[in-house]
PDB file of C-alpha atoms and ligand atoms in Angstrom:
ATOM      1  CA  MET A 997     121.101 169.833 100.982  1.00 45.00           C
ATOM      2  CA  SER A 998     124.831 169.437 101.490  1.00 49.00           C
ATOM      3  CA  ASP A 999     126.678 167.618  98.771  1.00 53.00           C
ATOM      4  CA  PRO A1000     128.738 164.813 100.337  1.00 54.00           C
ATOM      5  CA  LEU A1001     130.443 164.185  97.005  1.00 52.00           C
ATOM      6  CA  LYS A1002     132.129 167.568  97.109  1.00 52.00           C
ATOM      7  CA  ALA A1003     133.681 166.727 100.431  1.00 45.00           C
ATOM      8  CA  LYS A1004     135.303 163.564  99.073  1.00 53.00           C
ATOM      9  CA  ARG A1005     138.717 163.540  97.523  1.00 53.00           C
ATOM     10  CA  MET A1006     138.140 163.612  93.760  1.00 71.00           C
ATOM     11  CA  GLY A1007     140.318 162.019  91.059  1.00 75.00           C
ATOM     12  CA  ALA A1008     140.658 158.896  93.212  1.00 92.00           C
ATOM     13  CA  VAL A1009     139.303 155.356  93.473  1.00 90.00           C
ATOM     14  CA  LYS A1010     137.149 154.242  96.378  1.00 92.00           C
ATOM     15  CA  GLN A1011     135.655 150.858  97.195  1.00 94.00           C
ATOM     16  CA  ILE A1012     132.125 150.797  98.595  1.00 95.00           C
ATOM     17  CA  THR A1013     130.435 147.652  99.865  1.00 94.00           C
ATOM     18  CA  SER A1014     127.816 149.094 102.209  1.00 92.00           C
ATOM     19  CA  HIS A1015     124.339 150.305 101.201  1.00 90.00           C
ATOM     20  CA  SER A1016     124.449 152.801 104.011  1.00 92.00           C
ATOM     21  CA  ASN A1017     127.509 154.617 102.673  1.00 95.00           C
ATOM     22  CA  PRO A1018     126.594 158.336 102.420  1.00 95.00           C
ATOM     23  CA  ILE A1019     127.486 158.446  98.715  1.00 95.00           C
ATOM     24  CA  VAL A1020     125.130 155.544  98.001  1.00 95.00           C
ATOM     25  CA  LYS A1021     122.396 157.363  99.913  1.00 95.00           C
ATOM     26  CA  GLU A1022     123.102 160.537  97.996  1.00 95.00           C
ATOM     27  CA  ILE A1023     122.799 158.747  94.644  1.00 96.00           C
ATOM     28  CA  LYS A1024     119.551 157.127  95.729  1.00 96.00           C
ATOM     29  CA  GLY A1025     118.255 160.613  96.502  1.00 96.00           C
ATOM     30  CA  LEU A1026     119.315 161.877  93.073  1.00 97.00           C
ATOM     31  CA  VAL A1027     117.536 158.961  91.402  1.00 96.00           C
ATOM     32  CA  ALA A1028     114.376 159.274  93.444  1.00 96.00           C
ATOM     33  CA  GLN A1029     113.692 162.974  93.913  1.00 97.00           C
ATOM     34  CA  ARG A1030     113.756 166.079  91.759  1.00 97.00           C
ATOM     35  CA  LYS A1031     114.312 168.151  94.897  1.00 98.00           C
ATOM     36  CA  HIS A1032     117.694 166.485  95.451  1.00 97.00           C
ATOM     37  CA  ARG A1033     118.694 166.955  91.811  1.00 98.00           C
ATOM     38  CA  THR A1034     117.715 170.621  91.865  1.00 97.00           C
ATOM     39  CA  GLN A1035     119.479 171.392  95.121  1.00 97.00           C
ATOM     40  CA  SER A1036     122.729 169.634  94.198  1.00 97.00           C
ATOM     41  CA  GLY A1037     122.732 170.454  90.461  1.00 98.00           C
ATOM     42  CA  LEU A1038     123.620 166.797  89.815  1.00 98.00           C
ATOM     43  CA  PHE A1039     121.917 163.898  88.068  1.00 98.00           C
ATOM     44  CA  VAL A1040     122.375 160.187  87.461  1.00 98.00           C
ATOM     45  CA  ALA A1041     122.795 158.457  84.104  1.00 97.00           C
ATOM     46  CA  GLU A1042     123.020 154.687  83.887  1.00 96.00           C
ATOM     47  CA  GLY A1043     125.174 152.692  81.497  1.00 96.00           C
ATOM     48  CA  LEU A1044     128.537 152.672  79.780  1.00 97.00           C
ATOM     49  CA  LYS A1045     127.205 154.214  76.559  1.00 96.00           C
ATOM     50  CA  LEU A1046     125.922 157.250  78.416  1.00 97.00           C
ATOM     51  CA  ALA A1047     129.186 157.580  80.336  1.00 97.00           C
ATOM     52  CA  THR A1048     131.096 157.506  77.054  1.00 97.00           C
ATOM     53  CA  ASP A1049     128.719 160.061  75.481  1.00 96.00           C
ATOM     54  CA  ALA A1050     129.042 162.359  78.502  1.00 98.00           C
ATOM     55  CA  LEU A1051     132.825 162.204  78.494  1.00 97.00           C
ATOM     56  CA  GLU A1052     133.075 162.745  74.732  1.00 97.00           C
ATOM     57  CA  ALA A1053     130.785 165.751  74.955  1.00 97.00           C
ATOM     58  CA  GLY A1054     132.824 167.250  77.815  1.00 97.00           C
ATOM     59  CA  TRP A1055     130.234 167.039  80.611  1.00 98.00           C
ATOM     60  CA  THR A1056     131.588 167.110  84.154  1.00 97.00           C
ATOM     61  CA  VAL A1057     131.486 163.702  85.841  1.00 97.00           C
ATOM     62  CA  ARG A1058     131.411 163.869  89.619  1.00 96.00           C
ATOM     63  CA  TYR A1059     131.872 160.174  89.933  1.00 91.00           C
ATOM     64  CA  LEU A1060     131.564 156.909  88.108  1.00 97.00           C
ATOM     65  CA  ALA A1061     130.463 153.712  89.848  1.00 97.00           C
ATOM     66  CA  LEU A1062     131.737 150.493  88.275  1.00 98.00           C
ATOM     67  CA  GLY A1063     130.304 147.067  89.055  1.00 97.00           C
ATOM     68  CA  PRO A1064     132.389 143.861  88.842  1.00 96.00           C
ATOM     69  CA  GLU A1065     131.679 143.287  85.123  1.00 95.00           C
ATOM     70  CA  ALA A1066     132.564 146.848  84.170  1.00 96.00           C
ATOM     71  CA  ARG A1067     135.915 146.556  85.916  1.00 96.00           C
ATOM     72  CA  GLU A1068     136.772 143.760  83.418  1.00 96.00           C
ATOM     73  CA  ASN A1069     135.579 145.750  80.389  1.00 96.00           C
ATOM     74  CA  PRO A1070     138.285 147.715  78.506  1.00 97.00           C
ATOM     75  CA  LEU A1071     135.817 150.410  77.379  1.00 97.00           C
ATOM     76  CA  ALA A1072     134.613 150.937  80.936  1.00 97.00           C
ATOM     77  CA  GLN A1073     138.216 150.996  82.169  1.00 96.00           C
ATOM     78  CA  LYS A1074     139.000 153.660  79.569  1.00 97.00           C
ATOM     79  CA  ALA A1075     135.954 155.731  80.605  1.00 97.00           C
ATOM     80  CA  ALA A1076     136.994 155.437  84.258  1.00 97.00           C
ATOM     81  CA  ALA A1077     140.556 156.503  83.469  1.00 96.00           C
ATOM     82  CA  THR A1078     139.320 159.563  81.549  1.00 97.00           C
ATOM     83  CA  ALA A1079     136.820 160.478  84.265  1.00 97.00           C
ATOM     84  CA  LYS A1080     139.470 160.068  86.976  1.00 96.00           C
ATOM     85  CA  ALA A1081     141.966 162.206  85.072  1.00 95.00           C
ATOM     86  CA  ARG A1082     139.299 164.925  84.932  1.00 95.00           C
ATOM     87  CA  GLY A1083     138.812 164.792  88.675  1.00 95.00           C
ATOM     88  CA  ALA A1084     135.935 162.317  89.119  1.00 96.00           C
ATOM     89  CA  LEU A1085     135.815 159.948  92.052  1.00 96.00           C
ATOM     90  CA  ILE A1086     135.731 156.345  90.790  1.00 97.00           C
ATOM     91  CA  LEU A1087     133.655 153.972  92.898  1.00 97.00           C
ATOM     92  CA  GLU A1088     134.253 150.240  92.795  1.00 97.00           C
ATOM     93  CA  VAL A1089     131.030 148.616  93.939  1.00 97.00           C
ATOM     94  CA  ASN A1090     129.291 145.239  93.929  1.00 96.00           C
ATOM     95  CA  THR A1091     126.020 144.482  92.138  1.00 95.00           C
ATOM     96  CA  ALA A1092     123.978 144.805  95.325  1.00 94.00           C
ATOM     97  CA  VAL A1093     125.270 148.356  95.852  1.00 96.00           C
ATOM     98  CA  LEU A1094     124.524 149.213  92.207  1.00 95.00           C
ATOM     99  CA  SER A1095     120.981 147.879  92.736  1.00 94.00           C
ATOM    100  CA  ALA A1096     120.578 149.973  95.861  1.00 93.00           C
ATOM    101  CA  MET A1097     121.871 153.128  94.127  1.00 93.00           C
ATOM    102  CA  THR A1098     119.613 152.792  91.109  1.00 91.00           C
ATOM    103  CA  ARG A1099     116.671 151.089  92.855  1.00 88.00           C
ATOM    104  CA  LYS A1100     116.697 148.420  90.165  1.00 88.00           C
ATOM    105  CA  ASP A1101     116.957 144.624  90.339  1.00 89.00           C
ATOM    106  CA  ASN A1102     119.100 144.409  87.216  1.00 89.00           C
ATOM    107  CA  PRO A1103     121.234 147.527  87.282  1.00 90.00           C
ATOM    108  CA  GLN A1104     123.630 148.605  84.562  1.00 91.00           C
ATOM    109  CA  THR A1105     127.245 147.954  85.514  1.00 94.00           C
ATOM    110  CA  VAL A1106     128.248 151.598  85.102  1.00 97.00           C
ATOM    111  CA  VAL A1107     126.422 154.429  86.866  1.00 97.00           C
ATOM    112  CA  GLY A1108     127.549 158.026  86.542  1.00 98.00           C
ATOM    113  CA  VAL A1109     126.763 161.203  88.425  1.00 98.00           C
ATOM    114  CA  TYR A1110     127.087 164.340  86.307  1.00 98.00           C
ATOM    115  CA  GLU A1111     126.686 168.082  86.722  1.00 98.00           C
ATOM    116  CA  GLN A1112     123.508 169.455  85.130  1.00 98.00           C
ATOM    117  CA  LYS A1113     123.810 171.881  82.249  1.00 97.00           C
ATOM    118  CA  THR A1114     121.047 174.144  80.904  1.00 97.00           C
ATOM    119  CA  GLN A1115     121.064 177.470  79.055  1.00 96.00           C
ATOM    120  CA  ALA A1116     119.124 180.686  79.481  1.00 96.00           C
ATOM    121  CA  ILE A1117     116.758 181.553  76.657  1.00 98.00           C
ATOM    122  CA  GLU A1118     118.714 184.764  76.045  1.00 96.00           C
ATOM    123  CA  SER A1119     121.692 182.654  74.931  1.00 96.00           C
ATOM    124  CA  ILE A1120     119.849 181.371  71.842  1.00 98.00           C
ATOM    125  CA  ASP A1121     121.349 182.771  68.654  1.00 97.00           C
ATOM    126  CA  PRO A1122     118.769 182.367  65.871  1.00 97.00           C
ATOM    127  CA  THR A1123     121.360 183.210  63.206  1.00 95.00           C
ATOM    128  CA  ASN A1124     123.286 180.118  64.232  1.00 96.00           C
ATOM    129  CA  SER A1125     120.308 177.776  64.547  1.00 98.00           C
ATOM    130  CA  THR A1126     118.459 175.160  62.496  1.00 98.00           C
ATOM    131  CA  VAL A1127     115.320 174.259  64.476  1.00 98.00           C
ATOM    132  CA  TRP A1128     114.524 174.802  68.142  1.00 98.00           C
ATOM    133  CA  VAL A1129     111.707 172.682  69.600  1.00 98.00           C
ATOM    134  CA  ALA A1130     109.710 174.483  72.291  1.00 98.00           C
ATOM    135  CA  LEU A1131     107.654 172.306  74.633  1.00 98.00           C
ATOM    136  CA  ASP A1132     104.797 173.918  76.515  1.00 98.00           C
ATOM    137  CA  ARG A1133     104.598 172.310  79.995  1.00 98.00           C
ATOM    138  CA  VAL A1134     105.704 168.822  78.867  1.00 98.00           C
ATOM    139  CA  ARG A1135     104.770 166.377  81.631  1.00 98.00           C
ATOM    140  CA  ASP A1136     105.899 162.939  80.576  1.00 98.00           C
ATOM    141  CA  PRO A1137     109.600 162.028  81.078  1.00 98.00           C
ATOM    142  CA  GLY A1138     109.460 159.394  78.325  1.00 98.00           C
ATOM    143  CA  ASN A1139     108.065 161.934  75.841  1.00 98.00           C
ATOM    144  CA  LEU A1140     110.732 164.491  76.754  1.00 98.00           C
ATOM    145  CA  GLY A1141     113.549 161.947  76.457  1.00 98.00           C
ATOM    146  CA  THR A1142     112.251 160.697  73.105  1.00 98.00           C
ATOM    147  CA  ILE A1143     111.991 164.270  71.803  1.00 98.00           C
ATOM    148  CA  ILE A1144     115.569 165.070  72.880  1.00 98.00           C
ATOM    149  CA  ARG A1145     116.738 161.941  71.054  1.00 98.00           C
ATOM    150  CA  THR A1146     114.819 162.927  67.898  1.00 98.00           C
ATOM    151  CA  VAL A1147     116.108 166.515  68.033  1.00 98.00           C
ATOM    152  CA  ASP A1148     119.617 165.047  68.055  1.00 98.00           C
ATOM    153  CA  ALA A1149     118.815 162.676  65.163  1.00 98.00           C
ATOM    154  CA  VAL A1150     117.544 165.400  62.810  1.00 98.00           C
ATOM    155  CA  GLY A1151     120.255 167.929  63.608  1.00 98.00           C
ATOM    156  CA  ALA A1152     117.959 170.408  65.335  1.00 98.00           C
ATOM    157  CA  SER A1153     119.539 173.009  67.601  1.00 98.00           C
ATOM    158  CA  GLY A1154     117.962 172.181  70.951  1.00 98.00           C
ATOM    159  CA  VAL A1155     114.906 172.018  73.189  1.00 98.00           C
ATOM    160  CA  ILE A1156     113.240 174.898  75.027  1.00 98.00           C
ATOM    161  CA  LEU A1157     111.238 173.895  78.090  1.00 98.00           C
ATOM    162  CA  VAL A1158     108.518 176.480  78.590  1.00 98.00           C
ATOM    163  CA  GLY A1159     106.777 176.800  81.960  1.00 97.00           C
ATOM    164  CA  ASP A1160     106.417 174.004  84.466  1.00 97.00           C
ATOM    165  CA  CYS A1161     107.949 170.984  82.706  1.00 98.00           C
ATOM    166  CA  THR A1162     109.037 167.516  83.769  1.00 98.00           C
ATOM    167  CA  ASP A1163     112.701 167.304  84.845  1.00 98.00           C
ATOM    168  CA  PRO A1164     115.072 166.765  81.896  1.00 98.00           C
ATOM    169  CA  PHE A1165     117.508 165.205  84.386  1.00 98.00           C
ATOM    170  CA  ALA A1166     115.107 162.588  85.802  1.00 98.00           C
ATOM    171  CA  VAL A1167     116.434 159.057  85.381  1.00 96.00           C
ATOM    172  CA  GLU A1168     113.513 158.075  83.075  1.00 96.00           C
ATOM    173  CA  THR A1169     114.105 161.090  80.838  1.00 98.00           C
ATOM    174  CA  VAL A1170     117.849 160.543  80.680  1.00 97.00           C
ATOM    175  CA  ARG A1171     117.297 156.875  79.857  1.00 96.00           C
ATOM    176  CA  ALA A1172     114.848 157.699  77.044  1.00 97.00           C
ATOM    177  CA  THR A1173     117.350 160.110  75.445  1.00 98.00           C
ATOM    178  CA  MET A1174     119.749 157.174  74.892  1.00 97.00           C
ATOM    179  CA  GLY A1175     122.699 159.523  75.359  1.00 96.00           C
ATOM    180  CA  SER A1176     121.378 162.408  73.254  1.00 98.00           C
ATOM    181  CA  LEU A1177     120.912 164.475  76.412  1.00 98.00           C
ATOM    182  CA  PHE A1178     124.668 164.996  76.331  1.00 98.00           C
ATOM    183  CA  HIS A1179     124.537 166.393  72.788  1.00 98.00           C
ATOM    184  CA  VAL A1180     121.389 168.549  72.796  1.00 98.00           C
ATOM    185  CA  PRO A1181     121.271 171.998  74.436  1.00 98.00           C
ATOM    186  CA  ILE A1182     118.388 172.372  76.893  1.00 98.00           C
ATOM    187  CA  VAL A1183     116.941 175.805  77.594  1.00 98.00           C
ATOM    188  CA  LYS A1184     114.528 176.588  80.426  1.00 98.00           C
ATOM    189  CA  SER A1185     112.194 179.552  80.099  1.00 98.00           C
ATOM    190  CA  ASP A1186     109.057 181.068  81.524  1.00 97.00           C
ATOM    191  CA  LYS A1187     106.213 181.817  79.146  1.00 96.00           C
ATOM    192  CA  GLU A1188     106.782 185.573  78.998  1.00 96.00           C
ATOM    193  CA  ARG A1189     110.446 185.318  78.018  1.00 97.00           C
ATOM    194  CA  PHE A1190     109.551 182.680  75.453  1.00 97.00           C
ATOM    195  CA  LYS A1191     106.879 184.914  73.910  1.00 97.00           C
ATOM    196  CA  LYS A1192     109.505 187.655  73.586  1.00 97.00           C
ATOM    197  CA  LEU A1193     111.703 185.241  71.639  1.00 97.00           C
ATOM    198  CA  VAL A1194     108.745 184.374  69.384  1.00 97.00           C
ATOM    199  CA  ALA A1195     108.065 188.073  68.719  1.00 97.00           C
ATOM    200  CA  THR A1196     111.632 188.679  67.504  1.00 96.00           C
ATOM    201  CA  TRP A1197     112.277 185.343  65.809  1.00 97.00           C
ATOM    202  CA  PRO A1198     113.713 186.005  62.323  1.00 96.00           C
ATOM    203  CA  GLY A1199     112.663 182.719  60.651  1.00 96.00           C
ATOM    204  CA  THR A1200     109.597 180.456  60.718  1.00 96.00           C
ATOM    205  CA  VAL A1201     107.488 180.010  63.855  1.00 97.00           C
ATOM    206  CA  ALA A1202     105.203 176.964  63.556  1.00 97.00           C
ATOM    207  CA  ALA A1203     103.001 175.742  66.384  1.00 98.00           C
ATOM    208  CA  THR A1204     101.331 172.345  66.138  1.00 98.00           C
ATOM    209  CA  HIS A1205      97.661 172.437  67.071  1.00 98.00           C
ATOM    210  CA  LEU A1206      94.670 170.158  66.658  1.00 97.00           C
ATOM    211  CA  LYS A1207      92.696 173.159  65.368  1.00 95.00           C
ATOM    212  CA  GLY A1208      95.487 174.242  63.015  1.00 96.00           C
ATOM    213  CA  SER A1209      94.343 175.166  59.512  1.00 94.00           C
ATOM    214  CA  VAL A1210      97.706 174.629  57.796  1.00 97.00           C
ATOM    215  CA  ASP A1211      98.729 171.144  56.638  1.00 98.00           C
ATOM    216  CA  TYR A1212     102.153 170.528  58.246  1.00 98.00           C
ATOM    217  CA  ARG A1213     103.575 169.545  54.820  1.00 97.00           C
ATOM    218  CA  THR A1214     102.873 172.899  53.156  1.00 97.00           C
ATOM    219  CA  PRO A1215     105.041 175.631  54.807  1.00 96.00           C
ATOM    220  CA  ASP A1216     108.509 176.107  53.347  1.00 93.00           C
ATOM    221  CA  TYR A1217     110.068 176.178  56.869  1.00 96.00           C
ATOM    222  CA  ARG A1218     112.681 178.825  56.265  1.00 94.00           C
ATOM    223  CA  GLU A1219     115.360 178.297  58.926  1.00 95.00           C
ATOM    224  CA  PRO A1220     115.816 179.116  61.705  1.00 97.00           C
ATOM    225  CA  VAL A1221     112.567 177.380  62.679  1.00 98.00           C
ATOM    226  CA  LEU A1222     110.844 177.521  66.030  1.00 98.00           C
ATOM    227  CA  LEU A1223     108.578 174.447  66.356  1.00 98.00           C
ATOM    228  CA  VAL A1224     106.149 174.800  69.257  1.00 98.00           C
ATOM    229  CA  MET A1225     104.426 171.774  70.818  1.00 98.00           C
ATOM    230  CA  GLY A1226     101.532 171.633  73.281  1.00 98.00           C
ATOM    231  CA  ASN A1227     101.052 169.874  76.600  1.00 98.00           C
ATOM    232  CA  GLU A1228      99.973 166.211  76.536  1.00 98.00           C
ATOM    233  CA  GLN A1229      96.577 166.823  78.173  1.00 97.00           C
ATOM    234  CA  GLN A1230      95.688 170.425  77.412  1.00 97.00           C
ATOM    235  CA  GLY A1231      97.499 171.123  74.161  1.00 97.00           C
ATOM    236  CA  LEU A1232      98.957 174.580  73.598  1.00 97.00           C
ATOM    237  CA  GLU A1233      97.734 177.421  75.809  1.00 94.00           C
ATOM    238  CA  GLN A1234      95.613 179.945  73.913  1.00 94.00           C
ATOM    239  CA  ASP A1235      97.967 182.894  74.416  1.00 94.00           C
ATOM    240  CA  MET A1236     100.886 180.779  73.205  1.00 95.00           C
ATOM    241  CA  ALA A1237      98.910 179.735  70.123  1.00 95.00           C
ATOM    242  CA  ASP A1238      98.001 183.407  69.482  1.00 94.00           C
ATOM    243  CA  ALA A1239     101.678 184.410  69.764  1.00 94.00           C
ATOM    244  CA  CYS A1240     102.715 181.796  67.213  1.00 93.00           C
ATOM    245  CA  LYS A1241     100.286 182.788  64.415  1.00 80.00           C
ATOM    246  CA  THR A1242     100.898 179.783  62.089  1.00 91.00           C
ATOM    247  CA  LEU A1243      99.170 176.702  63.480  1.00 97.00           C
ATOM    248  CA  ILE A1244     100.071 173.520  61.641  1.00 98.00           C
ATOM    249  CA  ARG A1245      98.150 170.260  61.818  1.00 98.00           C
ATOM    250  CA  ILE A1246      99.106 166.680  61.001  1.00 98.00           C
ATOM    251  CA  PRO A1247      96.171 164.983  59.232  1.00 98.00           C
ATOM    252  CA  GLN A1248      94.548 162.012  60.941  1.00 97.00           C
ATOM    253  CA  VAL A1249      91.899 159.637  59.545  1.00 97.00           C
ATOM    254  CA  GLY A1250      91.151 157.104  62.325  1.00 96.00           C
ATOM    255  CA  GLU A1251      89.399 157.489  65.659  1.00 96.00           C
ATOM    256  CA  ALA A1252      92.423 158.712  67.665  1.00 97.00           C
ATOM    257  CA  ASP A1253      91.865 162.198  69.153  1.00 96.00           C
ATOM    258  CA  SER A1254      95.468 163.187  68.589  1.00 98.00           C
ATOM    259  CA  LEU A1255      98.964 161.854  68.149  1.00 98.00           C
ATOM    260  CA  ASN A1256     101.299 161.244  71.059  1.00 98.00           C
ATOM    261  CA  LEU A1257     103.376 164.384  71.705  1.00 98.00           C
ATOM    262  CA  ALA A1258     106.724 162.749  70.910  1.00 98.00           C
ATOM    263  CA  VAL A1259     105.335 161.179  67.728  1.00 98.00           C
ATOM    264  CA  ALA A1260     103.846 164.521  66.569  1.00 98.00           C
ATOM    265  CA  THR A1261     107.206 166.197  67.276  1.00 98.00           C
ATOM    266  CA  GLY A1262     109.090 163.525  65.318  1.00 98.00           C
ATOM    267  CA  VAL A1263     106.742 163.677  62.319  1.00 98.00           C
ATOM    268  CA  SER A1264     106.989 167.505  62.247  1.00 98.00           C
ATOM    269  CA  LEU A1265     110.764 167.554  62.664  1.00 98.00           C
ATOM    270  CA  TYR A1266     111.332 165.128  59.812  1.00 98.00           C
ATOM    271  CA  GLU A1267     109.178 167.274  57.530  1.00 98.00           C
ATOM    272  CA  ILE A1268     110.898 170.502  58.617  1.00 98.00           C
ATOM    273  CA  ARG A1269     114.392 169.026  58.155  1.00 97.00           C
ATOM    274  CA  ARG A1270     113.491 166.896  55.092  1.00 96.00           C
ATOM    275  CA  LYS A1271     115.725 168.683  52.611  1.00 95.00           C
ATOM    276  CA  HIS A1272     118.706 168.558  54.975  1.00 95.00           C
ATOM    277  CA  LEU A1273     118.555 164.819  55.636  1.00 96.00           C
ATOM    278  CA  ASP A1274     120.191 162.475  53.150  1.00 94.00           C
ATOM    279  CA  LEU A1275     121.076 158.835  53.508  1.00 92.00           C
TER     280      LEU A1275
HETATM  281  N1  SAM B1604      93.902 167.081  74.229  1.00 92.17           N
HETATM  282  C1  SAM B1604      95.041 167.769  73.690  1.00 92.17           C
HETATM  283  C2  SAM B1604      94.602 168.920  72.795  1.00 92.17           C
HETATM  284  O1  SAM B1604      93.426 169.182  72.747  1.00 92.17           O
HETATM  285  O2  SAM B1604      95.417 169.562  72.168  1.00 92.17           O
HETATM  286  C3  SAM B1604      95.887 166.777  72.966  1.00 92.17           C
HETATM  287  C4  SAM B1604      97.291 167.156  73.021  1.00 92.17           C
HETATM  288  S1  SAM B1604      98.373 166.148  72.062  1.00 92.17           S
HETATM  289  C5  SAM B1604      98.400 164.637  72.910  1.00 92.17           C
HETATM  290  C6  SAM B1604      99.903 166.878  72.470  1.00 92.17           C
HETATM  291  C7  SAM B1604     100.459 167.800  71.430  1.00 92.17           C
HETATM  292  O3  SAM B1604     100.905 167.058  70.304  1.00 92.17           O
HETATM  293  C8  SAM B1604      99.506 168.819  70.865  1.00 92.17           C
HETATM  294  O4  SAM B1604      99.356 169.949  71.695  1.00 92.17           O
HETATM  295  C9  SAM B1604     100.202 169.173  69.576  1.00 92.17           C
HETATM  296  O5  SAM B1604     101.295 170.015  69.831  1.00 92.17           O
HETATM  297  C10 SAM B1604     100.721 167.810  69.134  1.00 92.17           C
HETATM  298  N2  SAM B1604      99.798 167.084  68.253  1.00 92.17           N
HETATM  299  C11 SAM B1604      99.297 165.851  68.467  1.00 92.17           C
HETATM  300  N3  SAM B1604      98.575 165.470  67.416  1.00 92.17           N
HETATM  301  C12 SAM B1604      98.614 166.466  66.508  1.00 92.17           C
HETATM  302  C13 SAM B1604      98.078 166.673  65.204  1.00 92.17           C
HETATM  303  N4  SAM B1604      97.335 165.752  64.605  1.00 92.17           N
HETATM  304  N5  SAM B1604      98.352 167.818  64.562  1.00 92.17           N
HETATM  305  C14 SAM B1604      99.117 168.765  65.153  1.00 92.17           C
HETATM  306  N6  SAM B1604      99.648 168.633  66.382  1.00 92.17           N
HETATM  307  C15 SAM B1604      99.415 167.500  67.050  1.00 92.17           C
END
């Protein structure tokens, strides 16, 4: 798909009042379909906080849409000035156009379009890492966003998406990260390359598993740690579990079959990072 944003003059301000403007259509496509995000390498993040996080963390903003309220807000004005100075196109829009872009009745007054950023698995340096969380075929955008946020909160190094995962740049995922997407490295890998990393990992490899025989509170979690989590429906694939050797389990006493993936990741991460986290 061609990228109409590239063709526009960047580092400028443009007023848009029509829903049928090509940029509005392009943003709708980025919100609605992974195909559009993949082809353009762009994604949408809603809200002033996320715009501020993105700019602070040095992500490339293609453009920033400001509704009427945002244009009166000094923080939004500052974000727009920074984005413009870095070459973004600033869009002044009305609430109806913001609604159309985001497909929401009550849209945020700032909407940004950013360039995606992911890393190859070969770029991971275990000697400079705390904990990497590997997710085997994570499907739920809310789970992925919550995990990215928790990885940020505990000072873990990043997230490795193994196999066919939900899109880290989907609007629901980005929203659930609450801005942490802009601070947490995301790696994409196939299973074979990930298993190679496991085989050479110099620290602790711990996979969570419902059949695990090791209480998650007992390992000493020598860093760097590789924490491996299973898919929401099927858990961890057998060959992945075999590659990881240590299978840890979080005890449960009620009738629930398992914990939610993001909750299990959070509980494990807080145990792994316990001695590094002080109030
Ligand atoms: N039906 C799936 C199964 O049999 O594994 C349930 C998967 S569970 C919803 C998603 C992931 O969360 C699991 O693969 C595991 O990584 C983690 N998990 C959930 N509860 C856990 C527990 N009590 N102990 C260890 N890991 C757990």
